[in-house]
């Protein structure tokens, strides 16, 4: 029996940060959107992330990625205002700049060279940064440890509360008409006479368009639609302290204080396959590094530790693709779903809703993996 809510204009498979931002954007374009999510059994990168809206340093090897991230950072205030107006939820966007802490002289030199190289390609005005010596870094970040040799600072960067972000995107989407099915694990997708059918085994949904945003499960679902989405898991671990007196207004690459006063400490990158268990040896290295950066944290008690899997393409840059053999079928993956949420909601949604493909996303086709760009340095 066909139920009234089984057909729509577009199906979004996966209600993580990418799918929720896109579904919200599609509904704002006037489309009837069905969003299907597997539920708690899935690998979900969104539950773990660090909350950075980050531009500096990204795009080495593909400057279009720096442009894309920068464009998203510029769109973020608009997304923030829209979400607050439509849902009353403040996702706590703070875009006063961010610091990348360097833990050796060598790293500081290399950091300067990397940012300089990106600035030469993007222009000084569009890509501002400073390299801070130990004194300037400590003046900007009171509490910075005595043996941190310096930092880079960029006014382009910021942070948000990532859980509030996901919640706000879903609430805003639902208020604009998105129908979310939260325990719908899509097992297969068929395409007949221009209609896609997403089948969970117990129920199916139909639409003339479908977008797969299922993170690490994207390839398994998208392969039958002529989409190629090579991704692998890269584990990251995060430590959270109890609430402490505010001491850190701006985010750094390793430590940030949330709007609620807790301190979030990262980061790690581990090739551990699909093992998303916490590794205590890695957590202790993360904690030691944080104490080196901000010694006062030795008084803070940890309240939570978690690990989760990033969604990584071979070169680390996003994949945005429309199928050539199945028009109307798309796959989207990236490893910076917070930073890029504004682009996903405000730039990709109008394209998928039927607009022209934005020129700026041409470099993110998976066709690049057939060229020598695979030899480029990995994105960060
Ligand atoms: C430790 C860590 C720190 C991070 N820090 C940052 C950061 O500071 N800034 C930033 O921008 N990004 C950060 N990220 C990355 C960010 O979290 C991801 O880019 C983002 O969560 C990816 O969202 P996604 O929607 O593509 O995938 P996911 O979050 O994995 O969501 C995929 C969704 O698809 C659903 N799904 C899977 N299979 C199916 C199926 N068969 N049927 C239906 N639904 C399905 C799942 O239930 C899930 O909800 C971090 C990630 C990690 C792990």
Short mmCIF file of N, CA, C and O in Angstrom, two decimals, residues 171-270:
data_model
loop_
_atom_site.label_atom_id
_atom_site.label_comp_id
_atom_site.label_asym_id
_atom_site.label_seq_id
_atom_site.Cartn_x
_atom_site.Cartn_y
_atom_site.Cartn_z
N UNK A 171 15.46 20.86 12.95
CA UNK A 171 14.22 21.56 13.31
C UNK A 171 13.82 22.53 12.19
O UNK A 171 12.66 22.57 11.76
N UNK A 172 14.81 23.28 11.68
CA UNK A 172 14.50 24.24 10.61
C UNK A 172 13.99 23.50 9.38
O UNK A 172 13.04 23.94 8.73
N UNK A 173 14.62 22.37 9.08
CA UNK A 173 14.18 21.58 7.92
C UNK A 173 12.75 21.12 8.11
O UNK A 173 11.90 21.27 7.22
N UNK A 174 12.47 20.57 9.28
CA UNK A 174 11.12 20.04 9.52
C UNK A 174 10.08 21.16 9.48
O UNK A 174 8.98 20.98 8.97
N UNK A 175 10.47 22.35 10.00
CA UNK A 175 9.51 23.47 9.93
C UNK A 175 9.28 23.92 8.49
O UNK A 175 8.25 24.50 8.18
N UNK A 176 10.26 23.66 7.62
CA UNK A 176 10.07 24.02 6.20
C UNK A 176 9.46 22.86 5.43
O UNK A 176 9.40 22.91 4.20
N UNK A 177 9.12 21.78 6.12
CA UNK A 177 8.39 20.69 5.46
C UNK A 177 9.16 19.40 5.27
O UNK A 177 8.63 18.43 4.72
N UNK A 178 10.43 19.32 5.71
CA UNK A 178 11.18 18.06 5.57
C UNK A 178 10.53 16.99 6.43
O UNK A 178 10.25 17.23 7.61
N UNK A 179 10.31 15.83 5.84
CA UNK A 179 9.80 14.71 6.64
C UNK A 179 10.96 13.78 6.95
O UNK A 179 11.58 13.22 6.04
N UNK A 180 11.28 13.67 8.25
CA UNK A 180 12.43 12.86 8.67
C UNK A 180 11.93 11.53 9.20
O UNK A 180 11.10 11.48 10.11
N UNK A 181 12.47 10.45 8.63
CA UNK A 181 12.19 9.11 9.13
C UNK A 181 13.47 8.63 9.80
O UNK A 181 14.48 8.38 9.13
N UNK A 182 13.42 8.52 11.15
CA UNK A 182 14.67 8.38 11.90
C UNK A 182 15.15 6.94 12.07
O UNK A 182 16.25 6.71 12.52
N UNK A 183 14.35 5.97 11.73
CA UNK A 183 14.84 4.58 11.85
C UNK A 183 14.64 3.87 10.52
O UNK A 183 14.11 2.77 10.46
N UNK A 184 15.08 4.53 9.48
CA UNK A 184 14.90 4.00 8.13
C UNK A 184 16.28 3.69 7.54
O UNK A 184 16.95 4.57 7.02
N UNK A 185 16.68 2.45 7.69
CA UNK A 185 17.99 2.04 7.15
C UNK A 185 17.80 1.61 5.70
O UNK A 185 17.20 0.57 5.42
N UNK A 186 18.28 2.41 4.79
CA UNK A 186 18.06 2.11 3.37
C UNK A 186 18.98 0.95 2.96
O UNK A 186 20.20 1.00 3.17
N UNK A 187 18.37 -0.09 2.42
CA UNK A 187 19.13 -1.28 2.03
C UNK A 187 19.47 -1.25 0.55
O UNK A 187 20.51 -1.77 0.14
N UNK A 188 18.58 -0.70 -0.25
CA UNK A 188 18.86 -0.64 -1.69
C UNK A 188 18.09 0.51 -2.32
O UNK A 188 17.08 0.98 -1.78
N UNK A 189 18.61 0.93 -3.47
CA UNK A 189 17.97 2.02 -4.21
C UNK A 189 17.78 1.55 -5.65
O UNK A 189 18.74 1.09 -6.27
N UNK A 190 16.56 1.63 -6.13
CA UNK A 190 16.29 1.25 -7.53
C UNK A 190 15.91 2.48 -8.32
O UNK A 190 15.41 3.47 -7.76
N UNK A 191 16.10 2.37 -9.63
CA UNK A 191 15.80 3.49 -10.53
C UNK A 191 15.02 2.95 -11.71
O UNK A 191 15.52 2.13 -12.47
N UNK A 192 13.76 3.34 -11.82
CA UNK A 192 12.94 2.90 -12.95
C UNK A 192 12.11 4.07 -13.46
O UNK A 192 11.44 4.75 -12.66
N UNK A 193 12.14 4.26 -14.79
CA UNK A 193 11.35 5.30 -15.46
C UNK A 193 11.49 6.66 -14.75
O UNK A 193 10.49 7.35 -14.50
N UNK A 194 12.72 7.01 -14.41
CA UNK A 194 12.96 8.33 -13.83
C UNK A 194 12.56 8.48 -12.39
O UNK A 194 12.59 9.59 -11.85
N UNK A 195 12.19 7.40 -11.73
CA UNK A 195 11.81 7.47 -10.31
C UNK A 195 12.77 6.61 -9.49
O UNK A 195 13.06 5.46 -9.85
N UNK A 196 13.24 7.17 -8.39
CA UNK A 196 14.12 6.43 -7.48
C UNK A 196 13.28 5.87 -6.34
O UNK A 196 12.41 6.55 -5.80
N UNK A 197 13.58 4.62 -5.98
CA UNK A 197 12.91 3.99 -4.84
C UNK A 197 13.97 3.62 -3.81
O UNK A 197 14.89 2.85 -4.10
N UNK A 198 13.85 4.20 -2.63
CA UNK A 198 14.74 3.85 -1.52
C UNK A 198 13.99 2.85 -0.66
O UNK A 198 12.89 3.12 -0.18
N UNK A 199 14.62 1.69 -0.45
CA UNK A 199 13.92 0.57 0.17
C UNK A 199 14.61 0.19 1.48
O UNK A 199 15.82 -0.08 1.50
N UNK A 200 13.85 0.19 2.57
CA UNK A 200 14.44 -0.20 3.87
C UNK A 200 14.15 -1.66 4.20
O UNK A 200 14.51 -2.14 5.27
N UNK A 201 13.50 -2.35 3.29
CA UNK A 201 13.10 -3.73 3.57
C UNK A 201 11.68 -3.78 4.11
O UNK A 201 10.91 -4.66 3.76
N UNK A 202 11.33 -2.80 4.95
CA UNK A 202 9.98 -2.78 5.52
C UNK A 202 9.08 -1.77 4.82
O UNK A 202 7.87 -1.84 4.87
N UNK A 203 9.73 -0.81 4.18
CA UNK A 203 8.96 0.29 3.60
C UNK A 203 9.79 0.90 2.47
O UNK A 203 11.01 0.75 2.46
N UNK A 204 9.13 1.56 1.54
CA UNK A 204 9.92 2.25 0.53
C UNK A 204 9.37 3.64 0.26
O UNK A 204 8.20 3.93 0.53
N UNK A 205 10.27 4.49 -0.24
CA UNK A 205 9.95 5.89 -0.52
C UNK A 205 10.35 6.19 -1.95
O UNK A 205 11.37 5.65 -2.44
N UNK A 206 9.62 7.05 -2.62
CA UNK A 206 9.90 7.31 -4.03
C UNK A 206 10.01 8.80 -4.33
O UNK A 206 9.30 9.62 -3.72
N UNK A 207 10.89 9.12 -5.28
CA UNK A 207 11.05 10.52 -5.71
C UNK A 207 11.83 10.55 -7.02
O UNK A 207 12.60 9.63 -7.31
N UNK A 208 11.68 11.62 -7.80
CA UNK A 208 12.44 11.73 -9.04
C UNK A 208 13.90 12.14 -8.82
O UNK A 208 14.69 12.14 -9.76
N UNK A 209 14.23 12.52 -7.58
CA UNK A 209 15.62 12.87 -7.26
C UNK A 209 16.01 12.18 -5.97
O UNK A 209 15.16 12.05 -5.07
N UNK A 210 17.30 11.84 -5.87
CA UNK A 210 17.78 11.25 -4.63
C UNK A 210 19.20 11.73 -4.36
O UNK A 210 19.99 11.88 -5.31
N UNK A 211 19.48 12.01 -3.11
CA UNK A 211 20.83 12.47 -2.75
C UNK A 211 21.33 11.55 -1.64
O UNK A 211 20.65 11.39 -0.61
N UNK A 212 22.50 10.96 -1.85
CA UNK A 212 23.05 10.07 -0.84
C UNK A 212 24.08 10.84 -0.02
O UNK A 212 25.10 11.29 -0.56
N UNK A 213 23.78 11.00 1.25
CA UNK A 213 24.67 11.71 2.18
C UNK A 213 24.83 10.82 3.40
O UNK A 213 24.59 11.25 4.53
N UNK A 214 25.21 9.58 3.15
CA UNK A 214 25.23 8.58 4.23
C UNK A 214 26.63 8.36 4.77
O UNK A 214 26.95 7.27 5.28
N UNK A 215 27.49 9.35 4.67
CA UNK A 215 28.82 9.26 5.25
C UNK A 215 29.58 8.06 4.72
O UNK A 215 29.69 7.85 3.50
N UNK A 216 30.06 7.23 5.64
CA UNK A 216 30.89 6.08 5.24
C UNK A 216 30.09 5.00 4.51
O UNK A 216 30.67 4.10 3.91
N UNK A 217 28.76 5.07 4.55
CA UNK A 217 27.94 4.09 3.82
C UNK A 217 27.55 4.59 2.43
O UNK A 217 26.80 3.91 1.71
N UNK A 218 28.03 5.76 2.06
CA UNK A 218 27.58 6.36 0.80
C UNK A 218 27.92 5.47 -0.41
O UNK A 218 27.08 5.22 -1.26
N UNK A 219 29.18 4.98 -0.45
CA UNK A 219 29.57 4.19 -1.63
C UNK A 219 28.70 2.95 -1.79
O UNK A 219 28.28 2.61 -2.90
N UNK A 220 28.39 2.29 -0.67
CA UNK A 220 27.62 1.05 -0.76
C UNK A 220 26.24 1.32 -1.36
O UNK A 220 25.71 0.50 -2.10
N UNK A 221 25.67 2.49 -1.08
CA UNK A 221 24.33 2.80 -1.60
C UNK A 221 24.38 3.42 -2.99
O UNK A 221 23.47 3.26 -3.79
N UNK A 222 25.47 4.16 -3.26
CA UNK A 222 25.50 4.96 -4.49
C UNK A 222 26.06 4.21 -5.68
O UNK A 222 25.82 4.60 -6.83
N UNK A 223 26.77 3.12 -5.42
CA UNK A 223 27.44 2.40 -6.52
C UNK A 223 26.47 1.97 -7.60
O UNK A 223 26.76 2.09 -8.79
N UNK A 224 25.28 1.51 -7.20
CA UNK A 224 24.33 1.00 -8.20
C UNK A 224 23.75 2.12 -9.06
O UNK A 224 23.06 1.87 -10.04
N UNK A 225 24.01 3.38 -8.68
CA UNK A 225 23.47 4.53 -9.43
C UNK A 225 24.56 5.18 -10.29
O UNK A 225 24.39 6.32 -10.75
N UNK A 226 25.66 4.49 -10.48
CA UNK A 226 26.73 5.03 -11.33
C UNK A 226 27.50 6.15 -10.65
O UNK A 226 28.13 6.97 -11.31
N UNK A 227 27.46 6.18 -9.32
CA UNK A 227 28.21 7.20 -8.58
C UNK A 227 29.44 6.55 -7.95
O UNK A 227 29.38 5.40 -7.49
N UNK A 228 30.54 7.29 -7.95
CA UNK A 228 31.77 6.72 -7.40
C UNK A 228 32.21 7.57 -6.20
O UNK A 228 32.51 8.75 -6.36
N UNK A 229 32.21 6.98 -5.03
CA UNK A 229 32.49 7.76 -3.81
C UNK A 229 33.50 7.01 -2.95
O UNK A 229 33.16 6.44 -1.91
N UNK A 230 34.76 7.01 -3.38
CA UNK A 230 35.75 6.28 -2.58
C UNK A 230 36.04 7.00 -1.26
O UNK A 230 36.59 8.10 -1.26
N UNK A 231 35.62 6.42 -0.16
CA UNK A 231 35.90 7.03 1.15
C UNK A 231 36.44 5.96 2.09
O UNK A 231 36.13 4.79 1.94
N UNK A 232 37.22 6.42 3.05
CA UNK A 232 37.70 5.50 4.09
C UNK A 232 37.54 6.18 5.44
O UNK A 232 37.49 7.41 5.53
N UNK A 233 37.47 5.37 6.51
CA UNK A 233 37.35 5.97 7.85
C UNK A 233 38.71 6.42 8.37
O UNK A 233 39.70 5.73 8.16
N UNK A 234 38.74 7.56 9.01
CA UNK A 234 39.94 8.01 9.74
C UNK A 234 39.48 8.39 11.14
O UNK A 234 38.68 9.32 11.30
N UNK A 235 39.97 7.65 12.11
CA UNK A 235 39.46 7.83 13.47
C UNK A 235 39.97 9.12 14.10
O UNK A 235 41.13 9.50 13.91
N UNK A 236 39.10 9.77 14.88
CA UNK A 236 39.49 10.94 15.67
C UNK A 236 38.95 10.78 17.08
O UNK A 236 37.87 10.22 17.28
N UNK A 237 39.73 11.22 18.08
CA UNK A 237 39.30 11.09 19.47
C UNK A 237 39.23 12.47 20.12
O UNK A 237 40.04 13.35 19.82
N UNK A 238 38.27 12.62 21.00
CA UNK A 238 38.01 13.92 21.61
C UNK A 238 37.79 13.74 23.11
O UNK A 238 37.13 12.79 23.54
N UNK A 239 38.36 14.64 23.91
CA UNK A 239 38.19 14.63 25.37
C UNK A 239 37.40 15.87 25.76
O UNK A 239 37.60 16.94 25.18
N UNK A 240 36.54 15.72 26.77
CA UNK A 240 35.75 16.85 27.25
C UNK A 240 35.95 16.99 28.75
O UNK A 240 35.83 16.01 29.49
N UNK A 241 36.20 18.22 29.19
CA UNK A 241 36.35 18.45 30.62
C UNK A 241 35.03 18.95 31.21
O UNK A 241 34.11 19.32 30.48
N UNK A 242 35.02 18.99 32.53
CA UNK A 242 33.93 19.67 33.23
C UNK A 242 33.94 21.15 32.84
O UNK A 242 34.89 21.63 32.22
N UNK A 243 32.90 21.86 33.24
CA UNK A 243 32.85 23.31 32.96
C UNK A 243 33.89 24.03 33.82
O UNK A 243 34.01 23.73 35.01
N UNK A 244 34.62 24.92 33.19
CA UNK A 244 35.61 25.68 33.94
C UNK A 244 35.42 27.17 33.63
O UNK A 244 34.76 27.53 32.64
N UNK A 245 36.01 28.01 34.47
CA UNK A 245 35.89 29.45 34.26
C UNK A 245 36.38 29.81 32.86
O UNK A 245 37.42 29.29 32.44
N UNK A 246 35.66 30.67 32.15
CA UNK A 246 36.10 31.00 30.79
C UNK A 246 37.55 31.49 30.76
O UNK A 246 37.94 32.36 31.54
N UNK A 247 38.37 30.88 29.90
CA UNK A 247 39.76 31.32 29.77
C UNK A 247 40.19 31.40 28.31
O UNK A 247 41.26 31.91 28.00
N UNK A 248 39.34 30.90 27.39
CA UNK A 248 39.77 30.80 26.00
C UNK A 248 38.63 31.27 25.10
O UNK A 248 37.68 30.54 24.86
N UNK A 249 38.77 32.49 24.62
CA UNK A 249 37.67 33.06 23.82
C UNK A 249 37.68 32.55 22.38
O UNK A 249 36.65 32.40 21.75
N UNK A 250 38.89 32.28 21.87
CA UNK A 250 38.99 31.87 20.46
C UNK A 250 39.35 30.39 20.38
O UNK A 250 40.08 29.88 21.24
N UNK A 251 38.90 29.72 19.36
CA UNK A 251 39.26 28.30 19.23
C UNK A 251 40.71 28.13 18.77
O UNK A 251 41.25 28.99 18.07
N UNK A 252 41.30 27.03 19.17
CA UNK A 252 42.61 26.65 18.62
C UNK A 252 42.45 25.27 18.00
O UNK A 252 41.42 24.60 18.19
N UNK A 253 43.47 24.84 17.28
CA UNK A 253 43.39 23.54 16.61
C UNK A 253 43.33 22.37 17.59
O UNK A 253 42.84 21.30 17.25
N UNK A 254 43.82 22.54 18.83
CA UNK A 254 43.84 21.42 19.77
C UNK A 254 42.85 21.57 20.93
O UNK A 254 42.44 20.57 21.52
N UNK A 255 42.52 22.79 21.28
CA UNK A 255 41.70 23.03 22.47
C UNK A 255 40.71 24.15 22.15
O UNK A 255 41.10 25.16 21.55
N UNK A 256 39.46 23.95 22.55
CA UNK A 256 38.52 25.07 22.46
C UNK A 256 37.57 25.00 23.64
O UNK A 256 37.26 23.91 24.14
N UNK A 257 37.15 26.16 24.10
CA UNK A 257 36.18 26.18 25.19
C UNK A 257 34.81 26.43 24.60
O UNK A 257 34.62 27.36 23.80
N UNK A 258 33.86 25.60 24.99
CA UNK A 258 32.53 25.71 24.39
C UNK A 258 31.75 26.84 25.07
O UNK A 258 32.14 27.35 26.13
N UNK A 259 30.63 27.17 24.46
CA UNK A 259 29.78 28.21 25.02
C UNK A 259 29.27 27.83 26.41
O UNK A 259 28.88 28.69 27.19
N UNK A 260 29.29 26.52 26.70
CA UNK A 260 28.78 26.09 28.01
C UNK A 260 29.88 26.02 29.07
O UNK A 260 29.61 25.69 30.22
N UNK A 261 31.13 26.26 28.68
CA UNK A 261 32.23 26.29 29.65
C UNK A 261 33.08 25.03 29.67
O UNK A 261 34.15 25.01 30.26
N UNK A 262 32.58 23.95 29.05
CA UNK A 262 33.42 22.75 28.97
C UNK A 262 34.58 23.02 28.02
O UNK A 262 34.51 23.94 27.19
N UNK A 263 35.63 22.20 28.13
CA UNK A 263 36.76 22.36 27.22
C UNK A 263 36.85 21.11 26.37
O UNK A 263 36.85 19.98 26.89
N UNK A 264 36.88 21.33 25.07
CA UNK A 264 36.95 20.21 24.13
C UNK A 264 38.40 20.10 23.68
O UNK A 264 39.02 21.10 23.28
N UNK A 265 38.94 18.91 23.77
CA UNK A 265 40.36 18.69 23.49
C UNK A 265 40.50 17.63 22.41
O UNK A 265 39.93 16.55 22.51
N UNK A 266 41.22 17.94 21.34
CA UNK A 266 41.50 16.98 20.27
C UNK A 266 42.95 17.17 19.92
O UNK A 266 43.69 17.78 20.68
N UNK A 267 43.41 16.81 18.82
CA UNK A 267 42.80 16.01 17.83
C UNK A 267 43.71 14.88 17.48
O UNK A 267 44.90 14.93 17.77
N UNK A 268 43.16 13.83 16.89
CA UNK A 268 44.01 12.71 16.46
C UNK A 268 43.52 12.24 15.10
O UNK A 268 42.37 12.49 14.74
N UNK A 269 44.40 11.61 14.39
CA UNK A 269 44.05 11.03 13.09
C UNK A 269 44.65 9.65 13.03
O UNK A 269 45.86 9.50 12.98
N UNK A 270 43.78 8.64 13.09
CA UNK A 270 44.28 7.26 13.13
C UNK A 270 43.67 6.44 12.00
O UNK A 270 42.46 6.49 11.79
#
